[in-house]
Coordinates of C-alpha atoms in Angstrom, one line a residue:
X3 CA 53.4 23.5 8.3
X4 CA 54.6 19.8 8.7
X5 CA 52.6 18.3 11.6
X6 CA 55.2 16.5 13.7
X7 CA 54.7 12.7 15.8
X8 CA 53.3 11.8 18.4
X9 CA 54.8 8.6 20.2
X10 CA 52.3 6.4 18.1
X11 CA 54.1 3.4 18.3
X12 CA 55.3 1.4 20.7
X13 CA 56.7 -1.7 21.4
X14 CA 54.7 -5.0 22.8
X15 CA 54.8 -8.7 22.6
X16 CA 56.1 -11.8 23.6
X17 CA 59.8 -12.7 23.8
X18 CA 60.8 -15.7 21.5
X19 CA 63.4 -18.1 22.6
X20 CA 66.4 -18.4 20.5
X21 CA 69.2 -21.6 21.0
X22 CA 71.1 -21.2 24.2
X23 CA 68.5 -19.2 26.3
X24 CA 68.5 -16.2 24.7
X25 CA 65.5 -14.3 24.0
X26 CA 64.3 -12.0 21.0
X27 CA 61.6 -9.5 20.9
X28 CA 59.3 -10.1 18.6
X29 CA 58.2 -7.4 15.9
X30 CA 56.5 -4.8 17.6
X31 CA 52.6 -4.2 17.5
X32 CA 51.6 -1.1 16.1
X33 CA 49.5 1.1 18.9
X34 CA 47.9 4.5 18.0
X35 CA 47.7 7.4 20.9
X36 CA 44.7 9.1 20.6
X37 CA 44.7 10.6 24.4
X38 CA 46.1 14.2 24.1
X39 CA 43.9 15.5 27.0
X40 CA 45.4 13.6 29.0
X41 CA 49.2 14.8 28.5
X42 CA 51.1 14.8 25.2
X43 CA 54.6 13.7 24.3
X44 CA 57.8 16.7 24.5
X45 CA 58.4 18.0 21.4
X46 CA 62.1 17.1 19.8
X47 CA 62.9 20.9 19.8
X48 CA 61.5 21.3 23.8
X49 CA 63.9 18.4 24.7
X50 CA 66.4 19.8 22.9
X51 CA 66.2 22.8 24.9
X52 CA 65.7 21.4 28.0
X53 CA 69.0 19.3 27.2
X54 CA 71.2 22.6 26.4
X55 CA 69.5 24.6 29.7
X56 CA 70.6 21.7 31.7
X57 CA 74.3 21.1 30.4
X58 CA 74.8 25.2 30.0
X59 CA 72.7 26.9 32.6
X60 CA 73.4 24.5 35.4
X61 CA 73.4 27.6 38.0
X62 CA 71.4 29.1 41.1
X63 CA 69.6 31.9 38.6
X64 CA 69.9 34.6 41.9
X65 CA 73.9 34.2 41.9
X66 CA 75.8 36.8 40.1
X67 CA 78.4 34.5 37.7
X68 CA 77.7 33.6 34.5
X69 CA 76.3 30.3 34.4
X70 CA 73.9 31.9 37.5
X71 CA 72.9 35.0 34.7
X72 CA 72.8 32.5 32.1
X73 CA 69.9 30.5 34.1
X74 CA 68.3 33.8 34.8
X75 CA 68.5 35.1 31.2
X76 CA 66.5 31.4 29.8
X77 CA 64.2 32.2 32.8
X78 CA 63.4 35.6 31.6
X79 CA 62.8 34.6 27.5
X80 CA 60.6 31.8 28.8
X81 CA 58.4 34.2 30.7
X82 CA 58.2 36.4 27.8
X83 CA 57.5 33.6 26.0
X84 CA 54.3 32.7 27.8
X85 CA 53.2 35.8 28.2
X86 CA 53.7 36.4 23.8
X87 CA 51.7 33.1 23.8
X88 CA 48.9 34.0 26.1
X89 CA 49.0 38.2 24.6
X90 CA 49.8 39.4 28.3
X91 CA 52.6 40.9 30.1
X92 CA 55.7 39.1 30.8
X93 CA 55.3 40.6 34.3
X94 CA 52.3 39.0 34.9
X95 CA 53.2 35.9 34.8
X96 CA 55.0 33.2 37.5
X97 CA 55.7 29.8 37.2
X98 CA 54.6 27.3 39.2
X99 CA 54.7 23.5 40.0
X100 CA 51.7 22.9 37.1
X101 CA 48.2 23.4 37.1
X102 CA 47.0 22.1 40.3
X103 CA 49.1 24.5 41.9
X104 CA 48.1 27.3 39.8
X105 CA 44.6 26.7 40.8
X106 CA 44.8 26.3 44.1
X107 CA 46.7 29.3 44.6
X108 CA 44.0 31.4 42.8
X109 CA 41.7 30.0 45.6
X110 CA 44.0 30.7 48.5
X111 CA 45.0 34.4 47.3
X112 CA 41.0 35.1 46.7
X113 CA 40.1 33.9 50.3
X114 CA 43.2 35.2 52.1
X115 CA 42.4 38.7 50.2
X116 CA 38.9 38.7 51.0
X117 CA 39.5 38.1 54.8
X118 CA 42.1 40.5 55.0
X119 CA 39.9 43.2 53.3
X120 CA 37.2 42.7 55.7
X121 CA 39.0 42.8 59.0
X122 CA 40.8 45.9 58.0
X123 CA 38.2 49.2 58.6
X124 CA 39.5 51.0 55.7
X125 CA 38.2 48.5 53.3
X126 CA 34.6 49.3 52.7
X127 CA 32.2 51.6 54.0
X128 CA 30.7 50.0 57.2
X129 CA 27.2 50.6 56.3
X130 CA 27.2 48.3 52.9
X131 CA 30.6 45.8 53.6
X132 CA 29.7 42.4 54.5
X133 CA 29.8 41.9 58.1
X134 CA 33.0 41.3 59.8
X135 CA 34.4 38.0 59.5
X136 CA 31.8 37.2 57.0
X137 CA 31.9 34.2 54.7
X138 CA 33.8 34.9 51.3
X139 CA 31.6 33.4 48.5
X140 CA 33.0 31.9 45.5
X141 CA 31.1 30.2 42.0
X142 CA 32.4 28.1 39.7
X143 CA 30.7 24.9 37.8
X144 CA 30.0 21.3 37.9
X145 CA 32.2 20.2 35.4
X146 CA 36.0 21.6 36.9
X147 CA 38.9 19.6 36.9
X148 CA 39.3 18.2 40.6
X149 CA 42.2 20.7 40.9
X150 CA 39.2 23.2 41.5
X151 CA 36.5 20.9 42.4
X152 CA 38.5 19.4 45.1
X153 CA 40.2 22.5 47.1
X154 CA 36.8 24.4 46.6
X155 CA 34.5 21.5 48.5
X156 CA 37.7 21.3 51.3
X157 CA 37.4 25.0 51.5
X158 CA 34.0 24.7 52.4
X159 CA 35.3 22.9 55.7
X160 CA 37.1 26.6 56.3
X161 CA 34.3 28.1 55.9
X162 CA 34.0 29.6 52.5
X163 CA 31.1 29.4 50.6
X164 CA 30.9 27.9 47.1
X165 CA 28.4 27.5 44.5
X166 CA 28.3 25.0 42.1
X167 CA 27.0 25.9 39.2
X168 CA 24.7 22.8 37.0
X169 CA 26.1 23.5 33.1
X170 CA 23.5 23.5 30.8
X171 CA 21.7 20.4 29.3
X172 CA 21.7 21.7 26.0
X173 CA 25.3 23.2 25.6
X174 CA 27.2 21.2 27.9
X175 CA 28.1 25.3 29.0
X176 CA 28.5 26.9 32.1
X177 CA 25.9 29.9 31.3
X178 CA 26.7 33.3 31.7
X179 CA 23.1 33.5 33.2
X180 CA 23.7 31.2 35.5
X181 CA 26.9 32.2 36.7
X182 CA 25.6 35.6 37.8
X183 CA 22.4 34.6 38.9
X184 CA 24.6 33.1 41.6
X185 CA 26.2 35.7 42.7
X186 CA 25.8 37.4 46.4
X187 CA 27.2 40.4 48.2
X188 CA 30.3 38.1 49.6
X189 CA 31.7 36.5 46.5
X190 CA 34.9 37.5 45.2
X191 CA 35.4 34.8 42.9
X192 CA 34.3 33.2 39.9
X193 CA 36.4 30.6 38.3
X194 CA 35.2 28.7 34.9
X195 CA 37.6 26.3 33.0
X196 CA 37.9 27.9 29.6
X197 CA 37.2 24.1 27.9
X198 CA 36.5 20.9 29.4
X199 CA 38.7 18.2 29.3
X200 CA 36.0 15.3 28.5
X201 CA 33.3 17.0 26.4
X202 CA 36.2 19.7 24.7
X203 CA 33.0 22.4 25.2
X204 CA 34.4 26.0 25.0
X205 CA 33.0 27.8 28.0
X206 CA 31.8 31.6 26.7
X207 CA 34.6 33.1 29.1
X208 CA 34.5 36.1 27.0
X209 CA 30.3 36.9 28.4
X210 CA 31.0 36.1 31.6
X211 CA 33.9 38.6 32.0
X212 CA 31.6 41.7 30.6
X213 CA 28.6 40.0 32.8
X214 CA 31.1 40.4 35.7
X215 CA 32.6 43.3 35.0
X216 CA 29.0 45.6 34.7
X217 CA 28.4 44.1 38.3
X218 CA 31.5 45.1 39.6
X219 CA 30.9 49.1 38.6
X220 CA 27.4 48.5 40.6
X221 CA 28.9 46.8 43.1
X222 CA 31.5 49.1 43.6
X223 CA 29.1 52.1 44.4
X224 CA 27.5 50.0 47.1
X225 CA 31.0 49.2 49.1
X226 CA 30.7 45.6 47.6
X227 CA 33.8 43.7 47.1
X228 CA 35.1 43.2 43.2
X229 CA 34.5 39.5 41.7
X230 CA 37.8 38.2 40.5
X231 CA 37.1 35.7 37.2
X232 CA 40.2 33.0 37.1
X233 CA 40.0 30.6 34.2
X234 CA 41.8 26.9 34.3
X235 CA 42.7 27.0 30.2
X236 CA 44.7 23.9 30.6
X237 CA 43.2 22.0 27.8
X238 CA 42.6 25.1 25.7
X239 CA 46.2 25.9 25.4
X240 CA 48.0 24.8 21.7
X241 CA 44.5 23.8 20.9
X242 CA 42.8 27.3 20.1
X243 CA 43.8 30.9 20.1
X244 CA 43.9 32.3 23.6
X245 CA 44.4 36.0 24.6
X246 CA 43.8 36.9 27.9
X247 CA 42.6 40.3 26.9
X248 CA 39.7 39.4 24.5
X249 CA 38.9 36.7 27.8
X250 CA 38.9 39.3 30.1
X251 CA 40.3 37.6 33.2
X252 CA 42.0 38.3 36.2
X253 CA 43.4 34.7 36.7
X254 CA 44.8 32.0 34.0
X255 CA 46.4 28.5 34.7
X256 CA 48.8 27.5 32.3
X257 CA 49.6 23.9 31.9
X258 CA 52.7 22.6 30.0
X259 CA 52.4 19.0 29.3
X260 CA 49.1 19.6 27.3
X261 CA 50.7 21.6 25.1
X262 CA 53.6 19.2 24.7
X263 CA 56.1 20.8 26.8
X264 CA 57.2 19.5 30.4
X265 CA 55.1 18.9 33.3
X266 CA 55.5 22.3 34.9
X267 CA 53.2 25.2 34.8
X268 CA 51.8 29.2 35.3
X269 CA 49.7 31.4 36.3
X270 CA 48.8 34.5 34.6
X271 CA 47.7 37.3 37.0
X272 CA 46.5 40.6 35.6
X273 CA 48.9 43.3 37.1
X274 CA 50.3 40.7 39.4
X275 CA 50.2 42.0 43.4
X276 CA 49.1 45.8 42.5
X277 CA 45.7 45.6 40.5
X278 CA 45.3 41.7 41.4
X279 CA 45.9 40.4 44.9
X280 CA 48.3 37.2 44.8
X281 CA 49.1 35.3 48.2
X282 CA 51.9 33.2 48.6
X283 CA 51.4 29.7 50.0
X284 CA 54.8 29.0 50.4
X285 CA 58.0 31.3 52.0
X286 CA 61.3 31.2 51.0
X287 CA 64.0 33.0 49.3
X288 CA 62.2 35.3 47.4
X289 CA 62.3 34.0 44.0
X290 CA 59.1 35.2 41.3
X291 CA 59.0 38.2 43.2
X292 CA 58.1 36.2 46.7
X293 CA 54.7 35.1 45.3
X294 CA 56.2 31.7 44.6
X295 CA 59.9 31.1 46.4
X296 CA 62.1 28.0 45.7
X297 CA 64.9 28.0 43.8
X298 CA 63.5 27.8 39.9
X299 CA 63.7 25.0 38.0
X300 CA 65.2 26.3 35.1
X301 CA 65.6 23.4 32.3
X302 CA 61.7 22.8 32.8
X303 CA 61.1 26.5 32.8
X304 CA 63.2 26.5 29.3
X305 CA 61.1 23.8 27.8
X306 CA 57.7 25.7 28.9
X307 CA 59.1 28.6 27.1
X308 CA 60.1 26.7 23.9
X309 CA 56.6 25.0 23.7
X310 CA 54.9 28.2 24.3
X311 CA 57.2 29.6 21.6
X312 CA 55.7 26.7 19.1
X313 CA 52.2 27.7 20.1
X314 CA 52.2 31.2 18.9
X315 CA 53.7 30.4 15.9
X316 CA 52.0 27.5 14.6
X317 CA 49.1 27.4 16.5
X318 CA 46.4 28.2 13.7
X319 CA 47.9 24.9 12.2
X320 CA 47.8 22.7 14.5
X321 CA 43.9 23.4 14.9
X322 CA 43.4 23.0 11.6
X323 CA 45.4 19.7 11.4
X324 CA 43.5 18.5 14.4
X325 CA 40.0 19.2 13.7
X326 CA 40.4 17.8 10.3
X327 CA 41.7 14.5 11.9
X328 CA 39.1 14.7 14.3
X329 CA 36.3 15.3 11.8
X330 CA 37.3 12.4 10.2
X331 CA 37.4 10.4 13.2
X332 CA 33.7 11.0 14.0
X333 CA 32.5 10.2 10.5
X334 CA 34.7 6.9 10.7
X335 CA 32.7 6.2 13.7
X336 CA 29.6 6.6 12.3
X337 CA 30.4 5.0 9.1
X338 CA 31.3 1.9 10.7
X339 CA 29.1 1.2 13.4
X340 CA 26.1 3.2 12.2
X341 CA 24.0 5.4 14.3
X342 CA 22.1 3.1 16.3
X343 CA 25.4 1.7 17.5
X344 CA 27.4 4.6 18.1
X345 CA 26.2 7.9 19.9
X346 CA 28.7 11.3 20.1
X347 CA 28.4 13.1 22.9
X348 CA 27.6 16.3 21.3
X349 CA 26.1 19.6 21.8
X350 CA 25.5 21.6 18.7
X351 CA 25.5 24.8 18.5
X352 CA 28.6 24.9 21.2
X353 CA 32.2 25.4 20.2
X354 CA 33.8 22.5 20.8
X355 CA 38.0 21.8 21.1
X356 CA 39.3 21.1 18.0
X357 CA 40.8 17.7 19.2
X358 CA 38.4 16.2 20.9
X359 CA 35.8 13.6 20.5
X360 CA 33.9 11.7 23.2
X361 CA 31.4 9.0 22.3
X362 CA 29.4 5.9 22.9
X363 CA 28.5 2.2 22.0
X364 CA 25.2 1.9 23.1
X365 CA 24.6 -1.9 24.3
X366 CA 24.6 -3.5 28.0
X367 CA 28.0 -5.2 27.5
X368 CA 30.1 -2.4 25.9
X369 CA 30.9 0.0 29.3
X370 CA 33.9 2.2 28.3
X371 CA 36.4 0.3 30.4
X372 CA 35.6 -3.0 29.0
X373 CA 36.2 -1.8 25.5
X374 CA 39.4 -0.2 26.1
X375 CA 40.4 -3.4 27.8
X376 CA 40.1 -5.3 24.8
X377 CA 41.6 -2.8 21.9
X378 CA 44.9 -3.8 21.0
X379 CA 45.8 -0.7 18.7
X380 CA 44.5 2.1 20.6
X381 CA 45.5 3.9 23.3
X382 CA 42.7 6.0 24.8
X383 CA 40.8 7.2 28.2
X384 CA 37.1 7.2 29.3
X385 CA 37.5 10.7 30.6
X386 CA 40.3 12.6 32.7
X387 CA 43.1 10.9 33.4
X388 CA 42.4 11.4 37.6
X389 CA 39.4 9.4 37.3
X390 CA 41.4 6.1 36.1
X391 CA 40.3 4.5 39.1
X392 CA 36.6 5.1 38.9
X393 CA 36.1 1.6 37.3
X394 CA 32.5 1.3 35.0
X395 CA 31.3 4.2 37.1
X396 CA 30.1 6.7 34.7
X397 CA 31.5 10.3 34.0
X398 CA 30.3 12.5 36.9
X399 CA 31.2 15.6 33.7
X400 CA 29.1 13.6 31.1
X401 CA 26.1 13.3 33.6
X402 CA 26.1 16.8 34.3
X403 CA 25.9 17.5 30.7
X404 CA 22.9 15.2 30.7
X405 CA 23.9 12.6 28.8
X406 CA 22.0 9.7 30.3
X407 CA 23.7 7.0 32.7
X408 CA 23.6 3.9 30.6
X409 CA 25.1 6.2 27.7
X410 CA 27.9 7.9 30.1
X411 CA 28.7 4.5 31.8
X412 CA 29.9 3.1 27.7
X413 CA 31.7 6.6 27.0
X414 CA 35.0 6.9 25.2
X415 CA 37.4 10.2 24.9
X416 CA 39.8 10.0 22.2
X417 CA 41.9 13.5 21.7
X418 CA 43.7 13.6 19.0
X419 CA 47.2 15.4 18.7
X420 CA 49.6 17.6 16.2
X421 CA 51.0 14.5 14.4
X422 CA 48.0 11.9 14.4
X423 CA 47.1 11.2 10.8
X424 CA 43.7 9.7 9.2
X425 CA 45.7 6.6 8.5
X426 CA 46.0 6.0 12.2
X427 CA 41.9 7.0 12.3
X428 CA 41.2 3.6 10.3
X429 CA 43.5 1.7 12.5
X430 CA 41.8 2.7 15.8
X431 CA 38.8 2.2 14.3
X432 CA 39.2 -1.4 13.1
X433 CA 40.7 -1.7 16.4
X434 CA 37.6 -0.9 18.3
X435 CA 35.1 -2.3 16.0
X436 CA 37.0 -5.7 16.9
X437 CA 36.8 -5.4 20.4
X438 CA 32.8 -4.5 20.2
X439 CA 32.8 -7.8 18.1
X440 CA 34.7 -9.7 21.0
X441 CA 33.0 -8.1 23.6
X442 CA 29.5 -8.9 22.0
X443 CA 30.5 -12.5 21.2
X444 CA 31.7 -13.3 24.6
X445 CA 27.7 -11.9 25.9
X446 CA 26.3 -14.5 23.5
X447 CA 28.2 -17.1 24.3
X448 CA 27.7 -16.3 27.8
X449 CA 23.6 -16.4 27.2
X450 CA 23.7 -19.2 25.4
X451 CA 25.9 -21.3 28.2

């Protein structure tokens, strides 16, 4: 398979003045994107199809004519679509807004559920439920996205109970171990990303599930309520082979501009409504089956399916293409600035996304920020894209990990994508191994003023 490009170049520079006022652009400078994590570029063939759903199935997908079935028909492929991509049932899966609402109605459903079940008297056997109107429990880790992080520390507020989980030290992984040693009688939730977004660490989502699902049989014979396991596979998505049977959980958030399709999204829920509760946040007219009303957006929704469509069939490629690319990328690194210049933020023995590379210079002057600031070619992030604003503060995700402070504080995350080539590796390399040089001459000059 041909890989195909990323928006890679893009044009800068100065206008030049030309007789009579008018101004030219000048040639533009070459820039490499090396921040896939952070949202990729629309495939030609998901715009195409996004174009054709918007100029042919223009109508309201509950009316009866045939631009209204026509809109209902793209909605029904793309489901299918997801669901082929994820191996789960088409009728398990509903399309939402994107992954922050996907998550956060995981968390609503789980609590609403929870406090249902235990105001109702035919729930559990009085002698072993948790008291009425007890707190509903939920674990997860230190290292989610802030579409779980945040809603889980508000929820706290409501009173719910959460548990943060420290990921290991050693394997940058939330440990199965760990998970269930935090379990009590009120949790009915677990929820795990299935890889992080700055370290690219797989999470063993697989151990957990069996780990959770022997507790359940036990706690099942003492009137205990079941644990639910959600995982947020945003970043794993078009990256790695998912399957939400050999994963084993109840909940998955789907993510579409991460797989380079539009910025709308899913959620997976195993036997949607009958052997997983779902709760609706919003009401409306009805639409994906009441859990999530308002009236679809169906060009979007053909896009996701198209992109998802791409994934199952040329997924094993694409990881291939990327972790060769990304190998590279690291032994550039190393090459170049040497070991005692350069440290990646590894943790062997750990599966790691096949994309993804974080690292740092190691000196006083060389903070992440500042060297980003001065690159002229590369286009890259210090970490997720929703901590922009953080300034030189380090990675709250790297620190967990235990990667030291002065260390986190100089990190880089480059991710590369389906169509970045080795050729565009030696430019952003030269690239940052100029701005190290500018950054370090502008300290010396600085001491010796």
């Amino acid at each position: 398979m041909e890989a195909t490009a990323t928006p890679s170049r893009h044009a800068r520079g100065p206008m030049a003045s030309l007789p009579g006022g008018r101004e030219e652009k000048s040639p533009p400078e070459r820039t490499v994107y090396m921040d896939c994590n952070a949202t990729t570029p629309l495939e030609p063939e998901v715009v195409r199809t996004v174009t054709e759903a918007m100029r042919e199935a223009w109508g309201n997908p509950s009316s009866s004519y045939p631009a209204g079935r026509k809109a209902k028909e793209i909605i029904s492929a793309a489901r299918e679509s997801l669901a082929k991509m994820i191996g789960g049932d088409p009728r398990d899966v509903i399309f939402t807004s994107g992954g922050t609402e996907s998550n956060n109605l995981v968390i609503h459903s789980v609590v609403k559920h929870f406090r249902k079940s235990h105001t109702s008297r035919g729930g559990m056997t009085e002698h072993h439920r948790p008291a009425e109107g007890a707190t509903p429990h939920i674990v997860t880790c230190t290292v989610e996205h802030d579409s779980i992080r945040l809603p889980l520390e508000h929820a706290v507020d409501e009173q719910v109970a959460v548990t943060f989980v420290p990921v290991s030290k050693v394997s940058g992984q939330a440990e199965a171990d760990d998970i269930l040693a935090a379990v009590r009688p009120a949790t009915c939730l677990v929820t795990v990303m299935l890889a992080n977004n700055e370290t690219g660490v797989v999470m063993p989502i697989p151990e957990i599930s069996r780990r959770v699902k022997a507790l359940n049989q036990q706690r099942a014979a003492s009137g205990l309520p079941v644990i639910l396991l959600h995982t947020d596979a945003a970043q794993a998505l078009g990256k790695r082979r998912v399957d939400v049977g050999d994963l084993g959980v109840d909940f998955l958030t789907i993510v579409g501009h991460k797989f380079y399709g539009p910025r709308i999204g899913a959620l997976y829920v195993r036997g949607l409504g009958e052997r997983t509760p779902l709760h609706p946040m919003l009401f409306g007219g009805g639409q994906e089956w009441n859990f999530r009303p308002g009236t679809e957006n169906t060009p979007m929704i053909a896009g996701l399916g198209k992109a998802a469509e791409l994934v199952t069939e040329n997924c094993e490629a694409y990881e291939a293409h990327m972790r060769d690319v990304r190998d590279y990328l690291e032994e550039r690194l190393v090459a170049e600035f040497g070991e005692k210049k350069v440290h990646l933020n590894r943790f062997p023995g750990s599966e790691r996304l096949p994309n993804t590379c974080n690292f740092s210079f190691l000196g006083p002057q060389l903070q992440g920020h500042s060297v980003l600031a001065q690159c002229r070619t590369l286009l890259a992030s210090v970490g997720a894209a929703c901590h922009s604003d953080h300034g030189d503060r380090p990675s709250p995700v790297l620190l967990s990990c235990g990667i030291p402070f002065d260390v986190a504080r100089n990190a880089l995350r480059l991710s590369v994508g389906r169509g970045t080539t080795r050729a565009e590796v030696d430019l952003a390399v030269q690239d940052l191994k100029q701005a190290v040089a500018r950054l370090e001459g502008q300290a010396c000059a600085k001491a010796a003023s």
